[in-house]
mmCIF file of C-alpha atoms in Angstrom:
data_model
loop_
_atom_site.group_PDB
_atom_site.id
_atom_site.type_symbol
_atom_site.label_atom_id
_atom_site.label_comp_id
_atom_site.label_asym_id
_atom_site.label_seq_id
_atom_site.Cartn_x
_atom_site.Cartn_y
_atom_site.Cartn_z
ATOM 1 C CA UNK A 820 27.563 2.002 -1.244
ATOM 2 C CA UNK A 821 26.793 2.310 2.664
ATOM 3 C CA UNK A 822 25.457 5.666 4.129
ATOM 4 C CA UNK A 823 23.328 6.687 6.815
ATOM 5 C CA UNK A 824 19.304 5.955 5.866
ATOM 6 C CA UNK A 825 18.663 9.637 6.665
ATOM 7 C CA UNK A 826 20.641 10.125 3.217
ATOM 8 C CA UNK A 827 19.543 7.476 1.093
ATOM 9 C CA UNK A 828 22.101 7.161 -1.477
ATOM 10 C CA UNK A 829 20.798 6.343 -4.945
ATOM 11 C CA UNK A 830 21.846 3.423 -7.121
ATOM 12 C CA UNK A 831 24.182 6.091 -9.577
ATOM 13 C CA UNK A 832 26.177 6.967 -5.988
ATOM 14 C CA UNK A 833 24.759 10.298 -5.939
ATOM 15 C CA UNK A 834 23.780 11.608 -2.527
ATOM 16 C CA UNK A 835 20.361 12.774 -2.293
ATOM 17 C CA UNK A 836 19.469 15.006 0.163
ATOM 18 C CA UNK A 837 17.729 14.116 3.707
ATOM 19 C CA UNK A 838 14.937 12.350 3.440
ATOM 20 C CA UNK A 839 13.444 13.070 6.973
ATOM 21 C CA UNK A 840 14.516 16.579 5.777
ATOM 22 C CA UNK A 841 11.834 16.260 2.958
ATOM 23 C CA UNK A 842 9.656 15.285 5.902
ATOM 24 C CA UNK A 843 8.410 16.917 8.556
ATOM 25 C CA UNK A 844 11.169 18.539 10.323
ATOM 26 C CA UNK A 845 9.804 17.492 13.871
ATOM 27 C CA UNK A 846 9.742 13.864 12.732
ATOM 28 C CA UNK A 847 12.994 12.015 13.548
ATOM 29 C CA UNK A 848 15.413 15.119 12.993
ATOM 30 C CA UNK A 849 19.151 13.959 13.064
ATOM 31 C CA UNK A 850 19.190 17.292 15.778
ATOM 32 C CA UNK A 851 17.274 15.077 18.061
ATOM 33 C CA UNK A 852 18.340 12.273 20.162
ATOM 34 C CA UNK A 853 17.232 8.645 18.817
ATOM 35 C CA UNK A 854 15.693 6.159 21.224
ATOM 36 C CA UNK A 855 14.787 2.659 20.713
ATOM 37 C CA UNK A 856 11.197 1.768 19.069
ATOM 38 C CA UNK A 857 8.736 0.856 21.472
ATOM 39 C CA UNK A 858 10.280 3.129 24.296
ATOM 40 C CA UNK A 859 9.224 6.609 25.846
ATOM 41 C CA UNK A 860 10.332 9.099 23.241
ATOM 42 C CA UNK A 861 9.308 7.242 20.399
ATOM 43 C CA UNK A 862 7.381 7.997 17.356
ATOM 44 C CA UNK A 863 6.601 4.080 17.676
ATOM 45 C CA UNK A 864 3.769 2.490 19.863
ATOM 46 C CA UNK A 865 5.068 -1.065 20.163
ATOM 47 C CA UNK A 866 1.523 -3.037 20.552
ATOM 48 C CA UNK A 867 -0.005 -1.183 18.091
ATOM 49 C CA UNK A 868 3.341 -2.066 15.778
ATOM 50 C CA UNK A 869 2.658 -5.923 16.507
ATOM 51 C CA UNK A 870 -0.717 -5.525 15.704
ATOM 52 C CA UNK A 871 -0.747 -3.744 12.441
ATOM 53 C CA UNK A 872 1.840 -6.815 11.780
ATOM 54 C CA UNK A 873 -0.448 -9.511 12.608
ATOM 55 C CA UNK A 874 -3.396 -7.669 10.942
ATOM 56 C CA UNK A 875 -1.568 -7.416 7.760
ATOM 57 C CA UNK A 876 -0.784 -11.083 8.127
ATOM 58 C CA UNK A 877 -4.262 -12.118 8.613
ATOM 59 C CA UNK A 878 -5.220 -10.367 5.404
ATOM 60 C CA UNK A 879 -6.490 -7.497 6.749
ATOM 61 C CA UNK A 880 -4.558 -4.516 5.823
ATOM 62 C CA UNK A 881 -3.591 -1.247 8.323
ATOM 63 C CA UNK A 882 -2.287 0.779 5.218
ATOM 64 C CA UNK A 883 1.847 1.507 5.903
ATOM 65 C CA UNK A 884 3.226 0.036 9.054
ATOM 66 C CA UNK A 885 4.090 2.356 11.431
ATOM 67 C CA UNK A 886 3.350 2.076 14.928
ATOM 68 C CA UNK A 887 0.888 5.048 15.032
ATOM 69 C CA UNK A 888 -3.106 5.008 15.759
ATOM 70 C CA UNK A 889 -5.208 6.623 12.604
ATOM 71 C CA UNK A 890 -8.539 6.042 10.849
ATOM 72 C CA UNK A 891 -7.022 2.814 8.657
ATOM 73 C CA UNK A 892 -5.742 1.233 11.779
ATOM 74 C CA UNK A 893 -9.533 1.607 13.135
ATOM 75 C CA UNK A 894 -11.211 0.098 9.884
ATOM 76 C CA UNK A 895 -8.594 -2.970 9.619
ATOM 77 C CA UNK A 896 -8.833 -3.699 13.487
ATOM 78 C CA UNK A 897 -12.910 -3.683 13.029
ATOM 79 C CA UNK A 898 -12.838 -5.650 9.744
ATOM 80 C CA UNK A 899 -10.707 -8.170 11.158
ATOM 81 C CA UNK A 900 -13.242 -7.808 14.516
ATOM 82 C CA UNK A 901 -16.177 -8.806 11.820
ATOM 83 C CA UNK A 902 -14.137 -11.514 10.275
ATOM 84 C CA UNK A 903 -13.817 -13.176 13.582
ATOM 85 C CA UNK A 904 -17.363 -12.868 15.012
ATOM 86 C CA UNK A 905 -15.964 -10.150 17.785
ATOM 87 C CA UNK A 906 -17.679 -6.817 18.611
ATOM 88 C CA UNK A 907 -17.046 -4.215 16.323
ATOM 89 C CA UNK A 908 -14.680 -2.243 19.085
ATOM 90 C CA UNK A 909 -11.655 -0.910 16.821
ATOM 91 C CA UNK A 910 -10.365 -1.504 20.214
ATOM 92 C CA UNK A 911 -7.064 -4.138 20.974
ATOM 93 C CA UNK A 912 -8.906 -6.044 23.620
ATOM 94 C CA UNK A 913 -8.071 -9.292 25.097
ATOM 95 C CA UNK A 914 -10.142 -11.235 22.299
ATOM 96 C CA UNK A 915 -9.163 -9.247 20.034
ATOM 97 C CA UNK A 916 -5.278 -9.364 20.508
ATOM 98 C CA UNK A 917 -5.600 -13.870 21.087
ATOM 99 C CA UNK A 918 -7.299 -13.278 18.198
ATOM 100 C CA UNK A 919 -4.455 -11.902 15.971
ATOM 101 C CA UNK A 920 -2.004 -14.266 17.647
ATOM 102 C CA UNK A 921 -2.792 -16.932 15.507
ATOM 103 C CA UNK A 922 -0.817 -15.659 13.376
ATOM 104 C CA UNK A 923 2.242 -16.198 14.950
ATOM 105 C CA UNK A 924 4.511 -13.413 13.693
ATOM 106 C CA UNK A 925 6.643 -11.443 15.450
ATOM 107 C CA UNK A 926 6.640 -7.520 14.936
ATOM 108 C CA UNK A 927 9.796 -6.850 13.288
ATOM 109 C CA UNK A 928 12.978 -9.090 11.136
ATOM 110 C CA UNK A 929 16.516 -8.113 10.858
ATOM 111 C CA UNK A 930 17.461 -7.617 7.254
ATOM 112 C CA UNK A 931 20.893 -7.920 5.137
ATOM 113 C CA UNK A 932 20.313 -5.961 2.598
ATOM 114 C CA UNK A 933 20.367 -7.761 -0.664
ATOM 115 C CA UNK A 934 20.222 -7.042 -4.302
ATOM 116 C CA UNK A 935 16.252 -7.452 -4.733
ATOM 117 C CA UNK A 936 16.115 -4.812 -1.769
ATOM 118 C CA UNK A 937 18.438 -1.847 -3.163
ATOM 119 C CA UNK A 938 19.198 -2.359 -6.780
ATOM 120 C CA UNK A 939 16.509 -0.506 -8.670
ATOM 121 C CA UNK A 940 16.520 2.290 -11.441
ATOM 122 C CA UNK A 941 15.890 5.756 -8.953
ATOM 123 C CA UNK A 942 15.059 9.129 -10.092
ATOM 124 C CA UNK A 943 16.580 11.816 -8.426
ATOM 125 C CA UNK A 944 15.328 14.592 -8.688
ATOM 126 C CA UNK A 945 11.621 13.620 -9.155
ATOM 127 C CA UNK A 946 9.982 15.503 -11.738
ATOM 128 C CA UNK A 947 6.754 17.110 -10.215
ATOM 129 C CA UNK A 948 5.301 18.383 -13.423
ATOM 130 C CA UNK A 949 3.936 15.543 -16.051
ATOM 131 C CA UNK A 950 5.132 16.853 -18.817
ATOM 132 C CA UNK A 951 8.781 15.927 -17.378
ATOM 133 C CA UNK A 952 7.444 12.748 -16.215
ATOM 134 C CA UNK A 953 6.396 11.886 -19.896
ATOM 135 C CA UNK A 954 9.780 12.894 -20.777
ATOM 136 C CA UNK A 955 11.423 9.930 -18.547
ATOM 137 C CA UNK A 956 11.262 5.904 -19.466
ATOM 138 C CA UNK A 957 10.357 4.924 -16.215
ATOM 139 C CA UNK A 958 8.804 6.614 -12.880
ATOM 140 C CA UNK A 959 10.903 4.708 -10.316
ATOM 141 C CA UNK A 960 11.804 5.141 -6.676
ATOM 142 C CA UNK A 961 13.827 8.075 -5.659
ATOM 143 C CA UNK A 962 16.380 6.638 -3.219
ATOM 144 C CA UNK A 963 17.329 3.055 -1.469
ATOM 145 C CA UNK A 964 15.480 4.418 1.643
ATOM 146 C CA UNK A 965 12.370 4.994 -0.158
ATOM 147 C CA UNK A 966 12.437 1.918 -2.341
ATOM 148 C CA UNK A 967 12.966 -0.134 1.122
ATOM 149 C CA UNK A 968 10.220 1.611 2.756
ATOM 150 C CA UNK A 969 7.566 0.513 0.049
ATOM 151 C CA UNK A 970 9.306 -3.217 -0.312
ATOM 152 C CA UNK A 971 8.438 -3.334 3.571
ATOM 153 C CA UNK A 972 5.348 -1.951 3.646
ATOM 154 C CA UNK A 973 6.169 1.412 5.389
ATOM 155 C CA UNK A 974 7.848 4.737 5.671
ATOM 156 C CA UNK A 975 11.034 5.938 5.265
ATOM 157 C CA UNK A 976 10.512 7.686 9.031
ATOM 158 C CA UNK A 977 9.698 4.375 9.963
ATOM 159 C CA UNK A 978 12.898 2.811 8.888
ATOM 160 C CA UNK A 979 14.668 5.518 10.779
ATOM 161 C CA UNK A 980 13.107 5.457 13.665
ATOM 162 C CA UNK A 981 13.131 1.461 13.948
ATOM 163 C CA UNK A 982 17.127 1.717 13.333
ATOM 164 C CA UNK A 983 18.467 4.944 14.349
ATOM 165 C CA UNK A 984 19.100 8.192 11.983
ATOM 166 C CA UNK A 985 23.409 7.037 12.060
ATOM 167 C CA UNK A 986 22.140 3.875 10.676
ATOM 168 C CA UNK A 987 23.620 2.725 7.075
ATOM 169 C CA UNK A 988 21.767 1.666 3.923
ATOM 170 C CA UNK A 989 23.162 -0.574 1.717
ATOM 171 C CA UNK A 990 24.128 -3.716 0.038
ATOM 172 C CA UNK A 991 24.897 -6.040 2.502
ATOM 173 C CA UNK A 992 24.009 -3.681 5.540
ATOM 174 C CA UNK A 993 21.404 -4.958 7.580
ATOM 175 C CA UNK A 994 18.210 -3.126 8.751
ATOM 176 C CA UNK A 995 15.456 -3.730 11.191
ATOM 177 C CA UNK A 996 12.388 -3.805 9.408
ATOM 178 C CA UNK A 997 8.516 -4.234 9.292
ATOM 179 C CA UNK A 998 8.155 -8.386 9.516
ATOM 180 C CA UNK A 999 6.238 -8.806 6.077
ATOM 181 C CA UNK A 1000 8.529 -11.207 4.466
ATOM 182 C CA UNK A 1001 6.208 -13.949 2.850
ATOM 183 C CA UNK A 1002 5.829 -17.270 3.450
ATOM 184 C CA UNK A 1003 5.567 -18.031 -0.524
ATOM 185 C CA UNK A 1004 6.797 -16.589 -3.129
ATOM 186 C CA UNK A 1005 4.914 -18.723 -5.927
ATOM 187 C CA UNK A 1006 2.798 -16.522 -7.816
ATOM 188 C CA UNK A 1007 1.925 -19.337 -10.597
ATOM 189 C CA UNK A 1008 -1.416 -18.245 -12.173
ATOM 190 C CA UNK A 1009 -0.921 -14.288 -12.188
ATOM 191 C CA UNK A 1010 -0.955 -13.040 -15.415
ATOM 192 C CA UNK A 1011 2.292 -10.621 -17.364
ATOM 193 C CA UNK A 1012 4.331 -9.767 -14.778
ATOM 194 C CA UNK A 1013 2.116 -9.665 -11.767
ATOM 195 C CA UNK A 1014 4.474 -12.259 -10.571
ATOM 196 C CA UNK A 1015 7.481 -10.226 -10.853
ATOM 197 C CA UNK A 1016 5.636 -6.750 -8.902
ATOM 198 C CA UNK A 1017 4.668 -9.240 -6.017
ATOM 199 C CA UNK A 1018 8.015 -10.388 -5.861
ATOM 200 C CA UNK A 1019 9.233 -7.177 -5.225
ATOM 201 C CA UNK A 1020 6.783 -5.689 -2.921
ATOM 202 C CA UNK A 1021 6.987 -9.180 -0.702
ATOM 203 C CA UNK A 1022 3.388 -10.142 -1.389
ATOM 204 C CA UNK A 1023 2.983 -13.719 -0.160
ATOM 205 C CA UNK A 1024 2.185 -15.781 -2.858
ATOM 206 C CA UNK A 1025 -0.488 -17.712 -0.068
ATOM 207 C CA UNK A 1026 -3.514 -15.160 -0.395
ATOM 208 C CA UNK A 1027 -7.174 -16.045 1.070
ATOM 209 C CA UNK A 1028 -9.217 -16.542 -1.975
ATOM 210 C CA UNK A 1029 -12.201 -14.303 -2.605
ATOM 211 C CA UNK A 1030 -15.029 -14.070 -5.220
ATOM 212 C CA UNK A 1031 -16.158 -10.186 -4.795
ATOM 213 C CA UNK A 1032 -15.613 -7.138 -3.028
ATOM 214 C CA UNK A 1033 -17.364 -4.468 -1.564
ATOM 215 C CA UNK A 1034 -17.028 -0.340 -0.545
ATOM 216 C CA UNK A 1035 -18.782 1.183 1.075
ATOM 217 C CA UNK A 1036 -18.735 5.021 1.028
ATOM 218 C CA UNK A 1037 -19.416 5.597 4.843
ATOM 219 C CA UNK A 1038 -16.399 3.167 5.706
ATOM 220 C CA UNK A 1039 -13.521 3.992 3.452
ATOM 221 C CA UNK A 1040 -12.545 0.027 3.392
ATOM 222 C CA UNK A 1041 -12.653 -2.435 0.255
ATOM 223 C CA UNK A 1042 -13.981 -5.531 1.684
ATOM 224 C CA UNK A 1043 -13.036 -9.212 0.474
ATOM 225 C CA UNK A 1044 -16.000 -11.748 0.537
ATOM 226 C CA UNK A 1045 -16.058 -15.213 -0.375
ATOM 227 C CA UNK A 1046 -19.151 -17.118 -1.308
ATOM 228 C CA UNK A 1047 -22.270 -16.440 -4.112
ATOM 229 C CA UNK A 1048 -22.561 -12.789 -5.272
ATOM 230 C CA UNK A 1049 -25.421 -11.184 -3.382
ATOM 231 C CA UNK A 1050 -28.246 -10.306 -5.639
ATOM 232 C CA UNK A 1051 -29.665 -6.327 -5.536
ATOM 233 C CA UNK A 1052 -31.094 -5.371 -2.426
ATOM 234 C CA UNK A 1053 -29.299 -8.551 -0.584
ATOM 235 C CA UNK A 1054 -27.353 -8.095 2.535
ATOM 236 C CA UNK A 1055 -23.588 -8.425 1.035
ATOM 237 C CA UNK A 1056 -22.293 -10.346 3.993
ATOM 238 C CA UNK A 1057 -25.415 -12.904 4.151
ATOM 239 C CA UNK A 1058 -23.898 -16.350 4.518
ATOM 240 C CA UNK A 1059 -20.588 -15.295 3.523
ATOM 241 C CA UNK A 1060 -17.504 -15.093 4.562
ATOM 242 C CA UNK A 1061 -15.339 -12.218 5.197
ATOM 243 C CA UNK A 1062 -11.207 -12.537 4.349
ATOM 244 C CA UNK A 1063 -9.318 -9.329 3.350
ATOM 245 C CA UNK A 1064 -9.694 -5.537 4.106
ATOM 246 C CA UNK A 1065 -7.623 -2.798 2.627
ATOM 247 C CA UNK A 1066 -7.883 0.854 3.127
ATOM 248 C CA UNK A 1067 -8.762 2.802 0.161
ATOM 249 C CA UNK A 1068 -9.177 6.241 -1.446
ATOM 250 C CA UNK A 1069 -12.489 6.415 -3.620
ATOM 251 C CA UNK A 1070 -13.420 9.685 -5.725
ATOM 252 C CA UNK A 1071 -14.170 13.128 -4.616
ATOM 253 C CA UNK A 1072 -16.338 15.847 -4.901
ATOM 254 C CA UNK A 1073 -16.045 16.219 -8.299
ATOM 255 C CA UNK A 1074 -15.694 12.551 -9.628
ATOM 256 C CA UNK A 1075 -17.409 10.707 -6.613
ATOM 257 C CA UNK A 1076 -17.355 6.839 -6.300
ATOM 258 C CA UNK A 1077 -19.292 5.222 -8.995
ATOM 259 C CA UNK A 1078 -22.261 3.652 -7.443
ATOM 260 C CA UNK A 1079 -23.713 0.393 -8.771
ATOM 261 C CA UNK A 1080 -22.204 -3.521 -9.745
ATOM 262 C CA UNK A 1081 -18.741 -3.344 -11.931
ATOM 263 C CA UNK A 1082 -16.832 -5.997 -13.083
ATOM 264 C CA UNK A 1083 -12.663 -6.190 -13.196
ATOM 265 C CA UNK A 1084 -12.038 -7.548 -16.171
ATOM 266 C CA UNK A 1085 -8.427 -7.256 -16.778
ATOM 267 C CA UNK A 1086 -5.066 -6.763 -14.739
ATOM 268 C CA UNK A 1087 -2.309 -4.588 -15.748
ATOM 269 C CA UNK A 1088 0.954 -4.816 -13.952
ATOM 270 C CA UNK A 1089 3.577 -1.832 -14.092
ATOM 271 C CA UNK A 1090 1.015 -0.290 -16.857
ATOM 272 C CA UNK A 1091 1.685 3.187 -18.382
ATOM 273 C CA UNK A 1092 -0.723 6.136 -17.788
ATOM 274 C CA UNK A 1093 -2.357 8.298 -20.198
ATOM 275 C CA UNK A 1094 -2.943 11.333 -18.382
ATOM 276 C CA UNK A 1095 -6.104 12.943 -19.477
ATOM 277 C CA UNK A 1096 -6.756 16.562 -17.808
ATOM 278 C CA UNK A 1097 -10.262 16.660 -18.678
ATOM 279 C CA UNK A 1098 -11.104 13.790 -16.059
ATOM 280 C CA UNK A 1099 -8.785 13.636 -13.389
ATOM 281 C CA UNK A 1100 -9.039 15.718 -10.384
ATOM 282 C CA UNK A 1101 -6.685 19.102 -9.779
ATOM 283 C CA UNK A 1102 -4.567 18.167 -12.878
ATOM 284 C CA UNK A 1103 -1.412 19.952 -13.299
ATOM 285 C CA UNK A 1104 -1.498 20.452 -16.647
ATOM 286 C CA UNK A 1105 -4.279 20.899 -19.368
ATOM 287 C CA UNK A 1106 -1.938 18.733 -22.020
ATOM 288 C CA UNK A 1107 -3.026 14.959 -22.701
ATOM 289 C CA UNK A 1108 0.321 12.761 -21.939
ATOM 290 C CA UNK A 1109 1.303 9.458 -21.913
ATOM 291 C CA UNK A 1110 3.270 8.291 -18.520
ATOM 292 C CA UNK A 1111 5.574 5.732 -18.401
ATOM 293 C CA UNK A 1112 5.587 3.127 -16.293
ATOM 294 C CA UNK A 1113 6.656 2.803 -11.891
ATOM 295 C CA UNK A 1114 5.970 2.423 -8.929
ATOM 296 C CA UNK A 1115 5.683 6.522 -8.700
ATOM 297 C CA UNK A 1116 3.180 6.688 -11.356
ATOM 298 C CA UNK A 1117 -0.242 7.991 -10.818
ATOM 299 C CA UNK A 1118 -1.565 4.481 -10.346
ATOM 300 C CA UNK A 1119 1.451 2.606 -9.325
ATOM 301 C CA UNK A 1120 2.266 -0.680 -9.963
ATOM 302 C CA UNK A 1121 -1.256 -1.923 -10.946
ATOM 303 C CA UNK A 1122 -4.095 -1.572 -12.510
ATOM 304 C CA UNK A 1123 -7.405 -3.720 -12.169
ATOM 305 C CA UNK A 1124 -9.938 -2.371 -15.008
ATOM 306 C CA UNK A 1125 -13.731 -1.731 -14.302
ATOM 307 C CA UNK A 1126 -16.189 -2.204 -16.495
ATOM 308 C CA UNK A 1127 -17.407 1.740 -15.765
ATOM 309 C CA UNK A 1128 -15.290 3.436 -18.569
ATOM 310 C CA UNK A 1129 -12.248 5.129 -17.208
ATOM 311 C CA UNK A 1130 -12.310 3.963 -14.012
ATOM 312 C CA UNK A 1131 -10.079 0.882 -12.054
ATOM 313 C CA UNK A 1132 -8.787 -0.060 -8.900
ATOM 314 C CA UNK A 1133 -5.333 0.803 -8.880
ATOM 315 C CA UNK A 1134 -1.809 1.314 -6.356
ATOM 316 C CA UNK A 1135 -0.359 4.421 -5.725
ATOM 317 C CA UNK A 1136 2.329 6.917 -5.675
ATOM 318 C CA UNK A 1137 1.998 8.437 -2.280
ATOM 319 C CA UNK A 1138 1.085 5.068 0.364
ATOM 320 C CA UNK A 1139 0.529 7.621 3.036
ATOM 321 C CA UNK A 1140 -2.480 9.308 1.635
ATOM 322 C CA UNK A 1141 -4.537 6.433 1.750
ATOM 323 C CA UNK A 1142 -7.683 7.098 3.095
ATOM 324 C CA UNK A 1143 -7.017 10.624 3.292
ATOM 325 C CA UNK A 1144 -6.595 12.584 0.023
ATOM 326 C CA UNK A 1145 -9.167 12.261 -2.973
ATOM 327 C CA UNK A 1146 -8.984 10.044 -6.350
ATOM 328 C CA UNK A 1147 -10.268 10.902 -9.406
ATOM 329 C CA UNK A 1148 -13.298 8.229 -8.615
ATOM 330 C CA UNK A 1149 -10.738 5.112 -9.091
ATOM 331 C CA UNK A 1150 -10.233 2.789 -6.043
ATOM 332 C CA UNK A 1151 -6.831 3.581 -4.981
ATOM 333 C CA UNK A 1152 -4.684 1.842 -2.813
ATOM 334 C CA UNK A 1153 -1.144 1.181 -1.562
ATOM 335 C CA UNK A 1154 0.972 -1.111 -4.283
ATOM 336 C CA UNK A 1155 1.562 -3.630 -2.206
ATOM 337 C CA UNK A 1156 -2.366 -3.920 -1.064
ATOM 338 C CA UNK A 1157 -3.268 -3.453 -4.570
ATOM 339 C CA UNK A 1158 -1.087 -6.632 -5.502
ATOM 340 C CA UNK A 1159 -1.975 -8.722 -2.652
ATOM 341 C CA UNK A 1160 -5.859 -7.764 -4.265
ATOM 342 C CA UNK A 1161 -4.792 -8.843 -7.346
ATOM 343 C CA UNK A 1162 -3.163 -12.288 -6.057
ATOM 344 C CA UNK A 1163 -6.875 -12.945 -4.215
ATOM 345 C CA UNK A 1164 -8.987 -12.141 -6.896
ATOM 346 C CA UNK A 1165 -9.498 -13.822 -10.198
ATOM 347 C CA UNK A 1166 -10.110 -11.275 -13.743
ATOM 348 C CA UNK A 1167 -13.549 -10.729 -14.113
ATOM 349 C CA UNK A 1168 -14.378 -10.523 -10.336
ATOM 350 C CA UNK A 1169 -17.580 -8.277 -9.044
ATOM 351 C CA UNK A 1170 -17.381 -5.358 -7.698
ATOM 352 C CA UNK A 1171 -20.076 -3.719 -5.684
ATOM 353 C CA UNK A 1172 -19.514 0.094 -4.736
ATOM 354 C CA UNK A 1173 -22.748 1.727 -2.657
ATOM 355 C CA UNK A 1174 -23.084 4.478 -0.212
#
């Protein structure tokens, strides 16, 4: 079925409503007129596009893809800076932009939609309360447009403002979209059906290999080393190297980031959720459920398991909030960061959280 994205029609052929409607309604309105990404008018800053592109490429992750300056922007641009031996601007300056070029990748890719992008099993309407959730068998996307979005590593305003508002979704259509389509798609090694989530969430199956990682409070960034774990007290970057970034959510208030050395033990791909009021944070309901599994689950489309009891490093529901909103202590992150973590790391990695 072919409609315009700003309707994202869901697999059943039932029309959901707007999506940029669900938005903010001075983002992309179908009242307004469209112009070209890139251009005067547009939600879209071209460089910075390219560059959250070539970061993401590189290993070092801006969060979604959007075109727009923010806090996880800063924090990739500065870890890759570190990576490279540049100063620690957060600023695209001439090194820092030859830099990125390496990787060779133009900003954006023209799309026919295929099965693997649209097919999926939605749910429309999306259940805010838990209880309903528990009811369901699985906590999938909600429309093609959303389902895209994540599979491309952005936002459904994105997707709309990269194509147009009149655009159509669809089998077969073809969209202009975020260029992170990977290189590899061998995922031998990953255990269950890691392979399968990486597959769909075009994680390149060619990861930099690392051997621990480290967040910090005061930067809000999950850091990929490779090299000897750093003993207590030693500097964790001594003599090692740096490959991977990510933007992360860790704790709150309430259930703050668990200082001290973890281990992840095991990986969990599209895992259930047993939703336990009496540690998460603002739960909607005081009942003790068991959610099934998605990609709109509380932890998304994986879990890696910590050694501190109840706590992991885990995707998300809501890619957007990253780095903005609270967890309930857990390191959260975007699913498609998450996976790419997952495809780096080996089970039983270390993890060192400090302030």
């Amino acid at each position: 079925m072919r409609v315009p994205i700003i309707t994202a029609v869901l697999l059943a052929g039932i029309a959901a409503p707007s999506v940029i409607a669900q938005q903010s309604q001075s983002t992309n309105s179908p009242s307004k007129t469209w112009v070209a990404p890139g251009t005067p008018g547009s939600p879209i800053d071209g460089t910075l596009f390219h560059a959250q592109v070539l970061m993401s490429a590189h290993g070092f992750s801006p969060g979604v893809i959007d075109g727009k300056a923010g806090e996880s922007f800063k924090l990739a641009l500065e870890s890759f800076q570190e990576s490279r031996g540049l100063d620690r601007t957060g600023e695209l300056d001439d090194e820092t932009r030859a830099a990125l070029l390496q990787a060779n990748r133009p900003s954006t890719v023209m799309v026919k939609l295929g099965p693997d992008d649209v097919r999926s099993n939605y749910v429309y309407p999306f259940p805010s309360d838990p209880e309903k959730q528990a009811e369901l068998k699985f906590l999938g996307y909600r429309n093609m447009l959303e389902k895209v979005a994540e599979r491309y590593h952005t936002t459904p305003a994105t997707i709309v403002a990269l194509n147009g508002p009149d655009k159509l979704i669809g089998l077969g259509q073809t969209l202009r979209l975020p260029n992170v389509v990977p290189q590899s798609r061998d995922y031998g090694g990953t255990p269950g059906n890691g392979g399968g989530a990486m597959g769909a969430l075009n994680v390149n199956g060619e990861q930099p290999q690392g051997d621990y990682v480290v967040v910090d409070k005061s930067e809000g960034v999950l850091k990929v080393y490779s090299g000897d774990v750093p003993g207590e007290g030693e500097d964790e970057s001594d003599g090692n190297r740096l490959v991977a970034a990510f933007p992360v959510t860790m704790g709150s208030k309430e259930y703050p980031l668990p200082i001290g050395r973890w281990k992840a033990t095991t990986y969990a791909f599209l895992p259930p959720f047993n939703y336990n009021p009496a540690i998460l944070n603002n739960p909607k309901t005081d009942k003790e459920l068991r959610l099934p599994p998605g990609p709109n689950g509380p932890v998304g489309v994986a879990w890696l398991d910590l050694t501190k009891e109840h706590y992991g490093i885990h995707g998300t529901n809501e890619p957007q909030t990253i780095g903005r909103a609270e967890s309930s202590g857990c390191i959260r992150m975007t699913n498609w960061d998450v996976l790419r973590l997952a495809r780096m790391m080996k089970p039983g990695f270390t993890a060192i959280f400090q302030a």
